[in-house]
mmCIF file of C-alpha atoms in Angstrom:
data_model
loop_
_atom_site.group_PDB
_atom_site.id
_atom_site.type_symbol
_atom_site.label_atom_id
_atom_site.label_comp_id
_atom_site.label_asym_id
_atom_site.label_seq_id
_atom_site.Cartn_x
_atom_site.Cartn_y
_atom_site.Cartn_z
ATOM 1 C CA UNK P 1 58.974 -47.530 13.596
ATOM 2 C CA UNK P 2 58.400 -43.792 13.470
ATOM 3 C CA UNK P 3 57.743 -42.030 10.206
ATOM 4 C CA UNK P 4 60.502 -39.681 10.779
ATOM 5 C CA UNK P 5 63.566 -38.822 12.911
ATOM 6 C CA UNK P 6 65.363 -35.525 13.085
ATOM 7 C CA UNK P 7 68.980 -34.296 13.179
ATOM 8 C CA UNK P 8 69.996 -30.391 13.825
ATOM 9 C CA UNK P 9 72.907 -29.198 12.202
ATOM 10 C CA UNK P 10 74.302 -26.174 10.201
ATOM 11 C CA UNK P 11 73.128 -25.518 6.910
ATOM 12 C CA UNK P 12 76.641 -25.417 5.339
ATOM 13 C CA UNK P 13 77.270 -28.970 6.709
ATOM 14 C CA UNK P 14 74.120 -30.378 5.392
ATOM 15 C CA UNK P 15 75.064 -28.730 1.872
ATOM 16 C CA UNK P 16 78.398 -30.336 1.811
ATOM 17 C CA UNK P 17 76.856 -33.711 2.911
ATOM 18 C CA UNK P 18 74.121 -33.398 0.241
ATOM 19 C CA UNK P 19 76.934 -32.917 -2.399
ATOM 20 C CA UNK P 20 78.893 -35.847 -1.239
ATOM 21 C CA UNK P 21 75.784 -38.075 -1.138
ATOM 22 C CA UNK P 22 75.927 -38.827 2.681
ATOM 23 C CA UNK P 23 75.766 -37.062 6.008
ATOM 24 C CA UNK P 24 78.577 -38.219 8.398
ATOM 25 C CA UNK P 25 78.569 -35.712 11.430
ATOM 26 C CA UNK P 26 77.312 -37.399 14.721
ATOM 27 C CA UNK P 27 76.327 -34.105 16.728
ATOM 28 C CA UNK P 28 77.941 -30.621 16.977
ATOM 29 C CA UNK P 29 81.712 -30.904 16.875
ATOM 30 C CA UNK P 30 81.849 -34.749 16.536
ATOM 31 C CA UNK P 31 81.889 -36.992 13.502
ATOM 32 C CA UNK P 32 80.457 -40.210 12.927
ATOM 33 C CA UNK P 33 84.016 -42.014 13.106
ATOM 34 C CA UNK P 34 84.624 -40.269 16.474
ATOM 35 C CA UNK P 35 81.299 -41.175 18.191
ATOM 36 C CA UNK P 36 80.341 -44.493 16.532
ATOM 37 C CA UNK P 37 76.679 -43.281 15.508
ATOM 38 C CA UNK P 38 74.800 -40.087 14.432
ATOM 39 C CA UNK P 39 72.672 -38.618 17.291
ATOM 40 C CA UNK P 40 69.047 -38.067 16.132
ATOM 41 C CA UNK P 41 65.698 -37.160 17.952
ATOM 42 C CA UNK P 42 62.112 -37.138 17.719
ATOM 43 C CA UNK P 43 60.023 -34.098 17.055
ATOM 44 C CA UNK P 44 59.204 -33.871 20.857
ATOM 45 C CA UNK P 45 62.931 -34.280 21.750
ATOM 46 C CA UNK P 46 64.247 -31.742 19.396
ATOM 47 C CA UNK P 47 63.797 -28.463 21.402
ATOM 48 C CA UNK P 48 65.723 -29.843 24.421
ATOM 49 C CA UNK P 49 68.321 -31.441 22.094
ATOM 50 C CA UNK P 50 68.881 -28.168 20.182
ATOM 51 C CA UNK P 51 69.096 -26.098 23.517
ATOM 52 C CA UNK P 52 71.751 -28.571 24.724
ATOM 53 C CA UNK P 53 73.832 -28.478 21.823
ATOM 54 C CA UNK P 54 73.259 -24.849 20.447
ATOM 55 C CA UNK P 55 72.021 -22.924 23.221
ATOM 56 C CA UNK P 56 72.215 -19.255 22.096
ATOM 57 C CA UNK P 57 74.018 -20.355 18.802
ATOM 58 C CA UNK P 58 75.502 -17.265 17.065
ATOM 59 C CA UNK P 59 77.402 -19.054 14.293
ATOM 60 C CA UNK P 60 77.701 -17.879 10.693
ATOM 61 C CA UNK P 61 75.381 -20.514 9.444
ATOM 62 C CA UNK P 62 71.665 -20.972 9.741
ATOM 63 C CA UNK P 63 70.549 -23.905 11.703
ATOM 64 C CA UNK P 64 68.558 -26.593 10.004
ATOM 65 C CA UNK P 65 66.599 -29.722 10.810
ATOM 66 C CA UNK P 66 67.187 -32.714 8.658
ATOM 67 C CA UNK P 67 63.901 -34.688 8.472
ATOM 68 C CA UNK P 68 64.968 -38.305 7.910
ATOM 69 C CA UNK P 69 62.819 -41.340 6.756
ATOM 70 C CA UNK P 70 64.045 -44.283 8.547
ATOM 71 C CA UNK P 71 62.747 -46.551 5.737
ATOM 72 C CA UNK P 72 65.404 -45.089 3.400
ATOM 73 C CA UNK P 73 68.305 -45.753 5.892
ATOM 74 C CA UNK P 74 70.661 -48.519 4.717
ATOM 75 C CA UNK P 75 72.362 -48.746 8.149
ATOM 76 C CA UNK P 76 71.018 -49.738 11.666
ATOM 77 C CA UNK P 77 68.796 -47.519 13.493
ATOM 78 C CA UNK P 78 68.622 -48.134 17.288
ATOM 79 C CA UNK P 79 66.739 -46.471 20.156
ATOM 80 C CA UNK P 80 69.043 -46.168 23.040
ATOM 81 C CA UNK P 81 69.199 -44.396 26.515
ATOM 82 C CA UNK P 82 72.375 -42.379 27.442
ATOM 83 C CA UNK P 83 72.043 -44.129 30.865
ATOM 84 C CA UNK P 84 69.951 -46.828 32.068
ATOM 85 C CA UNK P 85 66.356 -45.839 32.840
ATOM 86 C CA UNK P 86 66.632 -42.598 30.801
ATOM 87 C CA UNK P 87 64.759 -41.471 27.740
ATOM 88 C CA UNK P 88 65.664 -43.400 24.584
ATOM 89 C CA UNK P 89 66.985 -41.381 21.513
ATOM 90 C CA UNK P 90 67.320 -42.578 17.919
ATOM 91 C CA UNK P 91 70.990 -43.414 16.875
ATOM 92 C CA UNK P 92 71.839 -44.140 13.236
ATOM 93 C CA UNK P 93 74.815 -46.496 13.054
ATOM 94 C CA UNK P 94 76.471 -45.129 9.701
ATOM 95 C CA UNK P 95 76.250 -42.513 7.105
ATOM 96 C CA UNK P 96 72.852 -40.967 6.416
ATOM 97 C CA UNK P 97 72.228 -41.217 2.736
ATOM 98 C CA UNK P 98 71.173 -37.764 1.295
ATOM 99 C CA UNK P 99 68.212 -39.604 -0.274
ATOM 100 C CA UNK P 100 67.014 -40.504 3.228
ATOM 101 C CA UNK P 101 66.612 -36.711 4.050
ATOM 102 C CA UNK P 102 63.019 -35.959 2.894
ATOM 103 C CA UNK P 103 62.996 -32.521 4.026
ATOM 104 C CA UNK P 104 65.125 -29.641 5.456
ATOM 105 C CA UNK P 105 63.410 -27.187 7.907
ATOM 106 C CA UNK P 106 64.844 -24.034 9.189
ATOM 107 C CA UNK P 107 65.381 -24.194 13.098
ATOM 108 C CA UNK P 108 63.006 -22.052 14.957
ATOM 109 C CA UNK P 109 63.216 -22.473 18.757
ATOM 110 C CA UNK P 110 59.861 -22.831 20.446
ATOM 111 C CA UNK P 111 57.695 -25.421 21.968
ATOM 112 C CA UNK P 112 57.550 -29.018 20.572
ATOM 113 C CA UNK P 113 55.258 -29.429 17.776
ATOM 114 C CA UNK P 114 52.657 -32.284 17.782
#
């Protein structure tokens, strides 16, 4: 299992989740209850995911990347492809405990970091 998985979101949404103890948004504009899981990515997948979801985002909030320790999750983590034969992405099947988020990074678009 990788040492980290990532999720991009708006800072205010993360701050609210931190106060409540768990993060429950699946992706931009969709909740865990609506989607059934929380979309995450690897460090290499993040730039493409961010571009797809946020493009030239000009919202009121700064975008942040939640760095999640899979070993701190108390719900299933599965790697799944959106369609057969395509790249697999990490999906978290339940709320992400705030304690599983080990770092919060400001999102800075650019090439993938190694």
